[in-house]
């Protein structure tokens, strides 16, 4: 059957509509897949894997359970960066948030003479008004309410802790009570040690079994007056009859000294208030050490008054030395009274003062002197004579010494100044001076000094040995020895300069130091510092350069505190070579600095005129040529 034209047109339109519908469906599917892919990619990339994405035409459906509201919003924002936000349908849910943890409940109760203050956070179930009323009725004090409440259940142990705090504060006039669930900490001040012990026992007895209680109760230090201490060393051992300290550190220091002195057992020393001086511990420690060195006796303190009593049989020499050292080392505020309970007899000998001078210059003054003023005099005199850092004074001040004792002691110290090492001993009968000296006239000088100061009837003995090695003049090297030593130094390491310069190279600085050290030992010399060059360059230039280099060396010596009044700098240029200028090694040897002694001009024979002397000199020079 032949189709009409109208039928053909209708069929064509139908086919075209079917193709268009098919193409549209395919395009929608492609858009949905691309949209889902892009949104899922950016969500996964940011760790939001819980989000589900489904494209429905141009719409984007988002589902899933977000952990938090912030993450849900972030998922929407990321999806909106890929597609139009108006196309996004939000069907996401947010996971339920767990209940917030209850806060930590605690309270601080402070009580003093001004009243009672309660501060902290408590459960609402405890009843704020009830808590304030409970503390108020327990103390009859004005209560300052600084509490806050929170509507959470009271934790286990809270009610017991709060009830215990209310009961405890009643008997604590000065305290701080910290309340936590199942725990109470109490810091309080007791009137004395007995009150402290009673308070601690009462608080521990009244605490509920399950409640943890921490107590920190202190008692004020007792006021001690006078501050007293007595330490004894006898045949029964070492012990304290009384002991006082101002701090824990002082107590430890005193007990350590007692243990060194033979104390056994724990040792006790009361810490109190009323110490006469912050140096109490220092004085006690030194006094116990001194008693230990004596071997037996007692040391007693009453504030700043100290009494040390030795036992019978203690050697007077040992007693004098130990007491003298203690007197010198005690702080100024303390006054020492030393008792040696034996009469002076032949076994202990007469009073004596000893001054010793070591080879290193250290001076020690020991023995007996007449009073504290005398101690200050001899100490100052010795320091002026031998140096303030070289004198150690350990002399003991005692009464009833001979009237001329101070003069004899000072004269003995003065005489020791002529020694390099030795001993001076002063007794009522004789002054003994012995030792070594670098002064050949030491014996004569000491004799004149003693006779001048004490008179020609004084008894003294001198046993001083002259040691030439100690003589500062005799020990000086001769000028020739100095010249030889400098030449030896230069031979080992010459003085070199920068090329065409007067600047000494850094490598030659140790050489200059060594030369200066020798010249300082040699004393006054007459030296010529000679500068020499090689033959390169003009003769006038070389002469000028050698003169400048010699003067540069002279300035370096002055900088090292060498006395150069007898020195002369002279340049010889290339006129006095010591090697061949035709080789590099020879030229290096010719560029040098030398030190030569300036020999004195021969004197003119008596009866010969100056003109005759000059004529003879010219004749000799002509003959030598």
Coordinates of C-alpha atoms in Angstrom, one line a residue:
X1 CA 0.0 0.0 0.0
X2 CA 1.3 3.3 -1.0
X3 CA 1.6 5.8 1.9
X4 CA 0.4 9.2 1.3
X5 CA 2.6 12.3 1.7
X6 CA 0.8 13.2 4.9
X7 CA 1.5 9.8 6.4
X8 CA 5.2 10.1 5.6
X9 CA 5.4 13.5 7.3
X10 CA 3.8 12.2 10.4
X11 CA 6.1 9.2 10.6
X12 CA 9.1 11.5 10.2
X13 CA 8.0 13.7 13.0
X14 CA 7.4 10.7 15.2
X15 CA 10.9 9.3 14.6
X16 CA 12.4 12.8 15.2
X17 CA 10.5 13.1 18.5
X18 CA 11.7 9.6 19.6
X19 CA 15.3 10.5 18.9
X20 CA 15.1 13.8 20.7
X21 CA 13.5 12.1 23.7
X22 CA 16.3 9.4 23.7
X23 CA 19.0 12.1 23.5
X24 CA 17.5 14.2 26.3
X25 CA 17.3 11.1 28.5
X26 CA 20.9 10.3 27.8
X27 CA 22.0 13.9 28.6
X28 CA 20.2 13.9 31.9
X29 CA 21.8 10.7 32.9
X30 CA 25.2 12.0 32.0
X31 CA 24.7 15.2 34.0
X32 CA 23.6 13.3 37.1
X33 CA 26.6 10.9 37.0
X34 CA 29.1 13.8 36.6
X35 CA 27.4 15.8 39.4
X36 CA 27.5 12.8 41.8
X37 CA 31.1 12.0 40.9
X38 CA 32.4 15.6 41.4
X39 CA 30.5 16.1 44.7
X40 CA 31.5 12.6 46.1
X41 CA 35.2 13.3 45.1
X42 CA 35.4 16.6 47.0
X43 CA 33.7 15.2 50.1
X44 CA 35.9 12.1 50.2
X45 CA 39.0 14.2 49.7
X46 CA 38.1 16.2 52.8
X47 CA 37.4 13.1 54.9
X48 CA 33.6 13.4 54.9
X49 CA 33.0 9.8 53.8
X50 CA 29.9 9.5 55.9
X51 CA 27.9 11.9 53.5
X52 CA 25.8 10.2 50.8
X53 CA 25.2 12.0 47.4
X54 CA 22.4 11.2 44.9
X55 CA 21.7 13.3 41.7
X56 CA 18.1 13.6 40.6
X57 CA 18.1 15.6 37.5
X58 CA 19.5 19.0 38.4
X59 CA 18.9 18.4 42.1
X60 CA 21.6 17.0 44.4
X61 CA 20.2 15.0 47.4
X62 CA 22.6 14.8 50.4
X63 CA 22.0 12.3 53.2
X64 CA 23.9 10.6 56.0
X65 CA 24.5 11.2 59.7
X66 CA 27.0 14.0 60.4
X67 CA 29.1 13.6 63.6
X68 CA 28.6 17.3 64.5
X69 CA 26.6 20.2 63.2
X70 CA 29.9 21.8 62.1
X71 CA 30.8 18.8 59.8
X72 CA 27.2 18.9 58.3
X73 CA 27.7 22.5 57.4
X74 CA 31.1 21.8 56.0
X75 CA 29.7 19.1 53.7
X76 CA 27.0 21.5 52.4
X77 CA 29.7 24.2 51.8
X78 CA 31.9 21.8 49.9
X79 CA 29.0 20.5 47.7
X80 CA 28.0 24.1 47.1
X81 CA 31.4 24.8 45.7
X82 CA 30.8 22.2 43.0
X83 CA 27.2 22.9 42.1
X84 CA 24.7 25.7 42.6
X85 CA 23.7 25.7 46.3
X86 CA 20.0 26.2 45.3
X87 CA 20.1 22.7 43.7
X88 CA 21.3 21.0 46.9
X89 CA 18.6 19.2 49.0
X90 CA 19.8 18.7 52.6
X91 CA 18.5 15.5 54.1
X92 CA 21.5 15.0 56.5
X93 CA 21.1 14.3 60.2
X94 CA 23.4 15.2 63.1
X95 CA 24.4 12.5 65.6
X96 CA 23.0 13.0 69.1
X97 CA 25.4 14.8 71.4
X98 CA 26.4 13.0 74.6
X99 CA 25.5 14.6 77.9
X100 CA 28.1 17.0 79.2
X101 CA 30.3 15.8 82.0
X102 CA 29.5 17.1 85.5
X103 CA 31.9 19.8 86.6
X104 CA 34.4 19.3 89.4
X105 CA 32.8 20.4 92.6
X106 CA 35.1 21.9 95.2
X107 CA 35.0 24.5 98.0
X108 CA 37.6 26.5 100.0
X109 CA 36.8 27.6 103.5
X110 CA 39.0 30.3 105.0
X111 CA 38.8 31.3 108.6
X112 CA 40.7 34.0 110.5
X113 CA 40.1 36.7 113.0
X114 CA 38.1 38.7 110.3
X115 CA 35.5 35.9 109.9
X116 CA 34.9 33.0 107.5
X117 CA 34.8 33.0 103.7
X118 CA 33.4 30.1 101.6
X119 CA 34.2 30.1 97.9
X120 CA 33.8 27.4 95.2
X121 CA 31.3 25.4 93.1
X122 CA 28.9 23.1 94.8
X123 CA 26.0 20.9 93.5
X124 CA 22.6 22.6 93.6
X125 CA 21.3 19.6 95.6
X126 CA 23.6 20.6 98.5
X127 CA 21.6 23.8 99.0
X128 CA 23.6 27.0 98.9
X129 CA 21.7 28.6 101.8
X130 CA 22.0 25.4 103.9
X131 CA 25.8 25.3 103.4
X132 CA 26.2 28.9 104.5
X133 CA 23.9 28.4 107.4
X134 CA 25.9 25.3 108.5
X135 CA 29.2 27.1 108.5
X136 CA 27.7 30.1 110.3
X137 CA 26.1 28.0 113.1
X138 CA 29.4 26.0 113.5
X139 CA 31.5 29.1 114.1
X140 CA 29.2 32.0 115.0
X141 CA 31.4 34.0 112.6
X142 CA 30.3 36.3 109.8
X143 CA 30.2 34.2 106.7
X144 CA 31.1 35.7 103.3
X145 CA 29.3 33.8 100.6
X146 CA 31.2 33.4 97.3
X147 CA 29.7 30.1 96.3
X148 CA 28.3 29.1 92.8
X149 CA 26.0 26.1 92.2
X150 CA 25.5 23.8 89.2
X151 CA 22.5 21.5 88.6
X152 CA 24.3 18.2 88.5
X153 CA 24.1 15.2 90.8
X154 CA 26.5 15.4 93.8
X155 CA 29.5 13.0 93.3
X156 CA 30.2 10.2 95.6
X157 CA 31.8 11.3 98.9
X158 CA 30.8 14.9 98.5
X159 CA 28.3 15.1 101.2
X160 CA 30.6 13.4 103.8
X161 CA 33.5 15.8 102.9
X162 CA 31.3 18.8 103.2
X163 CA 29.8 17.7 106.6
X164 CA 33.3 16.9 107.9
X165 CA 34.5 20.4 106.9
X166 CA 31.7 22.0 108.7
X167 CA 32.5 20.1 111.9
X168 CA 36.2 20.6 111.6
X169 CA 36.2 24.3 111.1
X170 CA 34.5 24.8 114.5
X171 CA 37.8 24.2 116.4
X172 CA 40.1 25.8 113.8
X173 CA 40.3 29.5 114.5
X174 CA 43.0 30.0 111.9
X175 CA 42.7 27.6 109.0
X176 CA 42.0 26.8 105.4
X177 CA 39.9 23.8 104.6
X178 CA 39.8 22.5 101.0
X179 CA 36.8 20.3 100.2
X180 CA 36.6 17.8 97.3
X181 CA 34.5 14.7 96.7
X182 CA 35.9 12.1 99.1
X183 CA 38.8 14.3 100.2
X184 CA 39.5 17.2 102.6
X185 CA 42.8 19.0 103.1
X186 CA 43.2 21.2 106.2
X187 CA 46.0 23.8 106.7
X188 CA 45.9 25.3 110.2
X189 CA 48.1 27.0 112.8
X190 CA 48.2 25.7 116.4
X191 CA 49.2 27.6 119.5
X192 CA 52.1 25.4 120.3
X193 CA 53.5 21.9 119.8
X194 CA 51.1 20.4 122.4
X195 CA 48.1 22.1 120.8
X196 CA 49.2 20.8 117.4
X197 CA 49.4 17.2 118.5
X198 CA 45.9 17.4 120.2
X199 CA 44.4 19.1 117.1
X200 CA 45.7 16.4 114.7
X201 CA 44.5 13.6 116.9
X202 CA 41.0 15.1 117.2
X203 CA 40.7 15.7 113.4
X204 CA 41.8 12.2 112.5
X205 CA 39.4 10.6 115.0
X206 CA 36.3 12.5 113.7
X207 CA 37.0 11.8 110.0
X208 CA 34.6 9.3 108.3
X209 CA 36.3 6.0 107.4
X210 CA 36.1 6.4 103.6
X211 CA 37.2 10.1 103.6
X212 CA 40.7 10.9 102.8
X213 CA 42.0 13.6 105.1
X214 CA 45.3 15.5 104.7
X215 CA 46.5 17.6 107.6
X216 CA 49.2 20.4 107.5
X217 CA 49.1 21.9 111.0
X218 CA 52.0 24.1 112.1
X219 CA 52.9 25.6 115.5
X220 CA 54.8 28.9 115.7
X221 CA 58.4 28.7 116.9
X222 CA 58.9 29.3 120.6
X223 CA 60.5 32.5 121.6
X224 CA 63.8 31.6 123.2
X225 CA 65.5 34.1 125.5
X226 CA 68.3 34.0 126.0
X227 CA 69.3 31.9 123.0
X228 CA 71.3 29.2 124.7
X229 CA 73.5 26.3 123.8
X230 CA 75.8 24.0 125.8
X231 CA 78.0 21.2 124.3
X232 CA 80.1 18.9 126.4
X233 CA 82.9 16.5 125.5
X234 CA 84.0 14.3 128.5
X235 CA 84.8 10.7 129.3
X236 CA 81.2 9.7 128.6
X237 CA 81.3 11.0 125.1
X238 CA 79.8 14.1 123.4
X239 CA 76.3 15.5 124.1
X240 CA 74.1 18.6 124.2
X241 CA 72.9 19.9 127.5
X242 CA 71.0 22.6 125.5
X243 CA 70.8 23.5 121.9
X244 CA 69.0 26.4 120.0
X245 CA 68.8 27.2 116.3
X246 CA 67.0 29.8 114.3
X247 CA 66.4 27.9 111.1
X248 CA 66.3 24.3 109.9
X249 CA 69.5 25.0 107.9
X250 CA 71.2 26.3 111.1
X251 CA 70.0 23.3 113.1
X252 CA 71.5 20.9 110.5
X253 CA 74.8 22.8 110.5
X254 CA 75.1 22.7 114.3
X255 CA 74.2 19.0 114.5
X256 CA 76.7 18.2 111.7
X257 CA 79.4 19.9 113.8
X258 CA 78.3 17.9 116.8
X259 CA 78.5 14.6 115.0
X260 CA 82.0 15.5 113.8
X261 CA 82.9 16.1 117.5
X262 CA 81.7 12.6 118.5
X263 CA 77.9 13.0 119.1
X264 CA 76.0 9.8 118.7
X265 CA 72.3 9.3 118.4
X266 CA 69.7 11.4 116.6
X267 CA 70.7 14.7 118.3
X268 CA 68.1 17.4 119.2
X269 CA 68.2 21.2 118.7
X270 CA 65.2 23.4 119.3
X271 CA 64.3 25.8 116.4
X272 CA 63.0 29.0 117.9
X273 CA 62.8 32.8 117.6
X274 CA 65.1 35.2 119.4
X275 CA 68.5 34.5 117.8
X276 CA 70.9 37.4 118.6
X277 CA 72.5 37.5 115.2
X278 CA 72.2 35.8 111.8
X279 CA 75.7 34.4 112.3
X280 CA 74.7 32.3 115.3
X281 CA 75.1 29.0 113.3
X282 CA 78.5 30.0 112.1
X283 CA 79.7 30.9 115.6
X284 CA 78.3 27.6 117.1
X285 CA 79.9 25.5 114.4
X286 CA 83.3 27.0 114.8
X287 CA 83.2 26.8 118.6
X288 CA 82.2 23.1 118.6
X289 CA 85.0 22.4 116.1
X290 CA 87.4 24.2 118.4
X291 CA 86.3 22.2 121.4
X292 CA 86.7 19.0 119.4
X293 CA 90.3 20.0 118.6
X294 CA 91.0 20.5 122.3
X295 CA 89.7 17.0 122.9
X296 CA 87.5 17.6 125.9
X297 CA 85.7 20.4 127.8
X298 CA 82.5 22.5 127.4
X299 CA 81.4 25.3 125.2
X300 CA 78.5 27.4 126.4
X301 CA 76.5 30.1 124.6
X302 CA 74.2 32.7 126.1
X303 CA 73.2 34.9 123.2
X304 CA 76.5 36.5 122.0
X305 CA 78.5 35.5 125.1
X306 CA 80.7 32.3 124.6
X307 CA 82.6 30.4 127.3
X308 CA 85.0 27.6 126.4
X309 CA 86.4 25.6 129.3
X310 CA 89.1 23.1 128.7
X311 CA 89.9 20.2 131.1
X312 CA 92.9 19.8 133.3
X313 CA 95.9 18.5 131.5
X314 CA 95.2 20.4 128.2
X315 CA 98.5 21.7 126.8
X316 CA 98.8 25.4 127.0
X317 CA 100.4 25.6 123.5
X318 CA 97.4 23.7 122.0
X319 CA 94.9 25.8 124.0
X320 CA 96.5 29.1 122.9
X321 CA 96.5 28.1 119.3
X322 CA 93.0 26.8 119.1
X323 CA 91.5 29.7 121.1
X324 CA 93.5 32.2 119.1
X325 CA 92.2 30.8 115.8
X326 CA 88.7 30.8 117.1
X327 CA 88.9 34.4 118.3
X328 CA 90.1 35.4 114.9
X329 CA 87.4 33.7 113.0
X330 CA 84.3 34.5 115.2
X331 CA 81.9 37.1 113.9
X332 CA 82.4 40.5 115.5
X333 CA 79.3 40.4 117.7
X334 CA 80.5 37.4 119.8
X335 CA 82.6 37.7 122.9
X336 CA 84.8 34.7 123.8
X337 CA 85.9 33.8 127.3
X338 CA 88.4 31.0 127.4
X339 CA 89.2 29.1 130.6
X340 CA 92.3 26.8 131.0
X341 CA 91.8 25.4 134.6
X342 CA 95.5 24.8 135.4
X343 CA 98.2 27.0 136.9
X344 CA 101.1 28.0 134.7
X345 CA 104.0 25.7 135.5
X346 CA 107.1 24.2 134.1
X347 CA 105.2 21.6 132.2
X348 CA 103.3 24.2 130.2
X349 CA 106.1 26.8 130.0
X350 CA 106.0 30.6 130.0
X351 CA 103.8 32.7 127.7
X352 CA 105.1 32.7 124.1
X353 CA 104.3 34.5 120.8
X354 CA 105.4 32.9 117.5
X355 CA 105.5 34.4 114.0
X356 CA 106.4 32.1 111.0
X357 CA 107.3 33.2 107.5
X358 CA 107.0 30.5 104.8
X359 CA 109.2 30.5 101.6
X360 CA 106.0 31.5 99.7
X361 CA 105.6 34.6 101.9
X362 CA 102.7 33.3 104.0
X363 CA 102.8 34.7 107.6
X364 CA 101.2 33.1 110.6
X365 CA 100.9 34.8 114.0
X366 CA 100.2 32.5 117.0
X367 CA 100.6 32.5 120.7
X368 CA 99.6 35.1 123.4
X369 CA 99.0 38.8 123.1
X370 CA 97.7 41.3 125.6
X371 CA 94.2 42.3 124.6
X372 CA 91.9 42.7 121.6
X373 CA 93.5 46.1 120.7
X374 CA 96.9 44.4 120.5
X375 CA 95.5 41.8 118.2
X376 CA 94.3 44.5 115.8
X377 CA 97.6 46.3 116.0
X378 CA 99.8 43.3 115.2
X379 CA 97.4 42.1 112.4
X380 CA 97.5 45.5 110.7
X381 CA 101.3 45.9 111.2
X382 CA 102.0 42.4 109.7
X383 CA 99.6 43.1 106.8
X384 CA 101.3 46.4 106.0
X385 CA 104.8 44.6 106.2
X386 CA 104.0 41.4 104.3
X387 CA 100.7 42.0 102.4
X388 CA 97.1 41.9 103.4
X389 CA 96.5 38.6 101.7
X390 CA 99.5 36.9 103.2
X391 CA 98.8 37.2 107.0
X392 CA 96.9 34.8 109.2
X393 CA 96.4 35.8 112.8
X394 CA 95.5 33.2 115.4
X395 CA 96.9 34.8 118.5
X396 CA 95.1 34.5 121.8
X397 CA 94.4 37.6 124.0
X398 CA 95.2 36.9 127.6
X399 CA 95.7 39.1 130.7
X400 CA 98.8 39.5 133.0
X401 CA 101.5 39.5 130.3
X402 CA 104.8 41.5 130.8
X403 CA 104.4 45.2 130.4
X404 CA 106.8 45.4 127.4
X405 CA 105.1 42.4 125.7
X406 CA 103.4 44.5 122.9
X407 CA 106.7 46.2 122.0
X408 CA 108.6 42.9 121.9
X409 CA 106.0 41.3 119.7
X410 CA 105.9 44.2 117.2
X411 CA 109.7 44.3 117.1
X412 CA 109.9 40.5 116.4
X413 CA 107.4 40.9 113.5
X414 CA 109.5 43.8 112.2
X415 CA 112.7 41.8 112.4
X416 CA 111.1 39.0 110.4
X417 CA 110.9 41.4 107.5
X418 CA 114.6 40.8 106.9
X419 CA 114.0 37.1 106.3
X420 CA 112.9 35.2 103.3
X421 CA 111.7 32.4 105.5
X422 CA 112.0 31.7 109.2
X423 CA 110.6 31.8 112.7
X424 CA 110.5 34.6 115.4
X425 CA 109.7 33.5 118.9
X426 CA 109.0 36.0 121.7
X427 CA 109.1 35.0 125.3
X428 CA 109.5 37.0 128.5
X429 CA 113.3 36.2 128.7
X430 CA 114.5 36.1 125.1
X431 CA 113.7 36.8 121.5
X432 CA 114.8 34.1 119.1
X433 CA 115.1 34.8 115.3
X434 CA 116.1 32.1 112.9
X435 CA 115.7 31.4 109.2
X436 CA 117.2 32.2 105.8
X437 CA 117.8 35.5 104.0
X438 CA 119.0 36.9 100.8
X439 CA 120.3 39.9 102.6
X440 CA 124.0 39.5 103.5
X441 CA 123.6 42.2 106.2
X442 CA 120.4 40.7 107.7
X443 CA 122.1 39.8 111.1
X444 CA 123.5 43.3 111.5
X445 CA 120.2 45.0 110.5
X446 CA 118.2 42.8 112.9
X447 CA 120.6 43.5 115.7
X448 CA 120.4 47.3 115.2
X449 CA 116.6 47.1 115.1
X450 CA 116.2 45.2 118.3
X451 CA 118.7 47.3 120.2
X452 CA 117.1 50.5 118.9
X453 CA 113.6 49.4 119.8
X454 CA 114.2 47.4 123.1
X455 CA 117.5 48.7 124.4
X456 CA 121.0 47.2 124.6
X457 CA 120.1 45.1 127.7
X458 CA 117.5 42.9 125.9
X459 CA 118.3 39.2 125.5
X460 CA 118.0 38.0 121.9
X461 CA 119.4 35.2 119.7
X462 CA 119.9 35.4 115.9
X463 CA 120.4 32.4 113.7
X464 CA 120.0 33.7 110.1
X465 CA 121.7 32.0 107.2
X466 CA 122.6 34.0 104.1
X467 CA 121.6 32.3 100.9
X468 CA 123.1 33.8 97.8
X469 CA 120.3 32.3 95.6
X470 CA 117.8 34.5 97.5
X471 CA 119.9 37.7 97.1
X472 CA 118.0 39.7 94.5
X473 CA 121.3 41.4 93.5
X474 CA 123.6 38.5 93.5
X475 CA 121.1 36.4 91.7
X476 CA 121.0 38.8 88.7
X477 CA 122.6 37.5 85.6
X478 CA 125.7 39.4 84.3
X479 CA 125.3 41.7 81.2
X480 CA 127.2 39.1 79.1
X481 CA 124.9 36.3 80.2
X482 CA 121.9 38.5 79.3
X483 CA 123.4 39.2 75.8
X484 CA 124.0 35.5 75.3
X485 CA 120.5 34.5 76.4
X486 CA 118.9 37.0 74.0
X487 CA 121.1 35.8 71.2
X488 CA 120.0 32.2 71.9
X489 CA 116.3 33.3 71.8
X490 CA 116.8 35.1 68.4
X491 CA 118.7 32.1 67.0
X492 CA 115.7 29.9 67.7
X493 CA 113.1 32.3 66.4
X494 CA 114.2 35.5 64.8
X495 CA 112.3 38.9 64.8
X496 CA 110.8 39.3 61.4
X497 CA 108.9 42.2 59.8
X498 CA 106.3 42.6 57.1
X499 CA 107.9 43.2 53.7
X500 CA 109.3 46.7 53.4
X501 CA 107.6 47.6 56.7
X502 CA 108.4 48.2 60.3
X503 CA 105.5 46.1 61.5
X504 CA 106.6 43.0 63.4
X505 CA 104.9 39.8 62.1
X506 CA 102.5 38.1 64.6
X507 CA 104.7 35.0 64.6
X508 CA 107.5 37.0 66.2
X509 CA 105.4 38.2 69.2
X510 CA 106.4 35.2 71.4
X511 CA 110.0 36.0 70.6
X512 CA 109.5 39.6 71.8
X513 CA 107.8 38.4 74.9
X514 CA 110.7 36.0 75.7
X515 CA 113.3 38.8 75.2
X516 CA 111.3 41.2 77.4
X517 CA 111.2 38.5 80.1
X518 CA 115.0 38.2 80.0
X519 CA 115.6 41.9 80.1
X520 CA 113.2 42.3 83.1
X521 CA 115.4 39.8 85.0
X522 CA 118.6 41.5 83.9
X523 CA 117.9 44.9 85.4
X524 CA 119.7 48.0 84.2
X525 CA 121.7 47.3 81.0
X526 CA 123.3 49.3 78.3
X527 CA 122.2 47.7 75.0
X528 CA 122.3 48.6 71.3
X529 CA 119.3 47.3 69.4
X530 CA 120.8 46.9 65.9
X531 CA 118.8 46.8 62.7
X532 CA 120.3 45.1 59.5
X533 CA 118.9 44.6 56.0
X534 CA 120.0 42.8 52.8
X535 CA 121.6 44.6 49.8
X536 CA 118.4 44.8 47.7
X537 CA 117.3 48.4 47.0
X538 CA 119.1 51.6 47.5
X539 CA 121.6 51.9 50.3
X540 CA 120.0 55.0 51.8
X541 CA 116.6 53.3 51.8
X542 CA 118.0 50.2 53.5
X543 CA 119.7 52.4 56.1
X544 CA 116.5 54.2 56.9
X545 CA 114.5 51.0 57.0
X546 CA 117.0 49.3 59.4
X547 CA 116.9 52.3 61.7
X548 CA 113.0 52.3 61.8
X549 CA 112.9 48.6 62.5
X550 CA 115.4 48.9 65.4
X551 CA 113.2 51.7 66.9
X552 CA 110.1 49.6 66.4
X553 CA 111.7 46.8 68.4
X554 CA 112.6 49.3 71.1
X555 CA 109.0 50.5 71.3
X556 CA 107.7 46.9 71.6
X557 CA 110.1 46.4 74.6
X558 CA 108.7 49.6 76.2
X559 CA 105.2 48.3 75.7
X560 CA 106.2 45.3 77.8
X561 CA 107.4 47.5 80.7
X562 CA 111.1 47.0 80.0
X563 CA 113.2 49.9 81.3
X564 CA 115.0 51.1 78.1
X565 CA 116.8 54.2 79.5
X566 CA 120.2 52.6 78.7
X567 CA 119.1 51.2 75.3
X568 CA 119.9 52.7 71.9
X569 CA 118.3 51.9 68.5
X570 CA 120.7 52.0 65.6
X571 CA 120.3 50.9 61.9
X572 CA 123.2 49.6 59.9
X573 CA 121.4 49.0 56.7
X574 CA 123.3 46.6 54.4
X575 CA 126.8 47.5 55.8
X576 CA 127.3 44.4 58.1
X577 CA 126.1 41.3 56.2
X578 CA 126.6 37.9 57.9
X579 CA 125.8 35.8 54.7
X580 CA 125.9 36.0 50.9
X581 CA 123.4 38.5 49.6
X582 CA 123.5 36.6 46.3
X583 CA 121.2 33.9 47.6
X584 CA 117.7 34.1 49.0
X585 CA 118.8 32.2 52.2
X586 CA 121.7 34.6 52.6
X587 CA 119.5 37.7 52.2
X588 CA 117.0 36.3 54.7
X589 CA 119.9 35.8 57.2
X590 CA 121.1 39.4 56.7
X591 CA 117.6 40.8 57.4
X592 CA 117.9 40.7 61.2
X593 CA 117.7 42.4 64.6
X594 CA 120.6 42.0 67.1
X595 CA 121.2 43.1 70.7
X596 CA 124.7 44.1 71.6
X597 CA 126.1 45.4 74.8
X598 CA 127.4 48.9 74.7
X599 CA 131.0 48.7 76.0
X600 CA 132.3 51.7 78.0
X601 CA 134.9 53.9 76.3
X602 CA 138.5 53.3 77.7
X603 CA 139.5 56.0 80.2
X604 CA 142.3 58.4 79.3
X605 CA 145.5 57.6 81.2
X606 CA 146.5 60.0 83.9
X607 CA 148.8 62.7 82.5
X608 CA 147.7 62.3 78.9
X609 CA 145.7 65.0 77.3
X610 CA 142.5 64.5 75.3
X611 CA 144.3 65.6 72.1
X612 CA 147.1 63.1 72.7
X613 CA 144.5 60.3 73.2
X614 CA 142.7 61.1 70.0
X615 CA 146.1 61.2 68.1
X616 CA 147.0 57.8 69.4
X617 CA 143.6 56.4 68.5
X618 CA 144.1 57.7 64.9
X619 CA 147.5 56.2 64.7
X620 CA 146.2 52.8 65.8
X621 CA 143.4 52.9 63.2
X622 CA 145.9 53.8 60.5
X623 CA 148.1 50.9 61.5
X624 CA 145.2 48.5 61.5
X625 CA 144.3 49.6 57.9

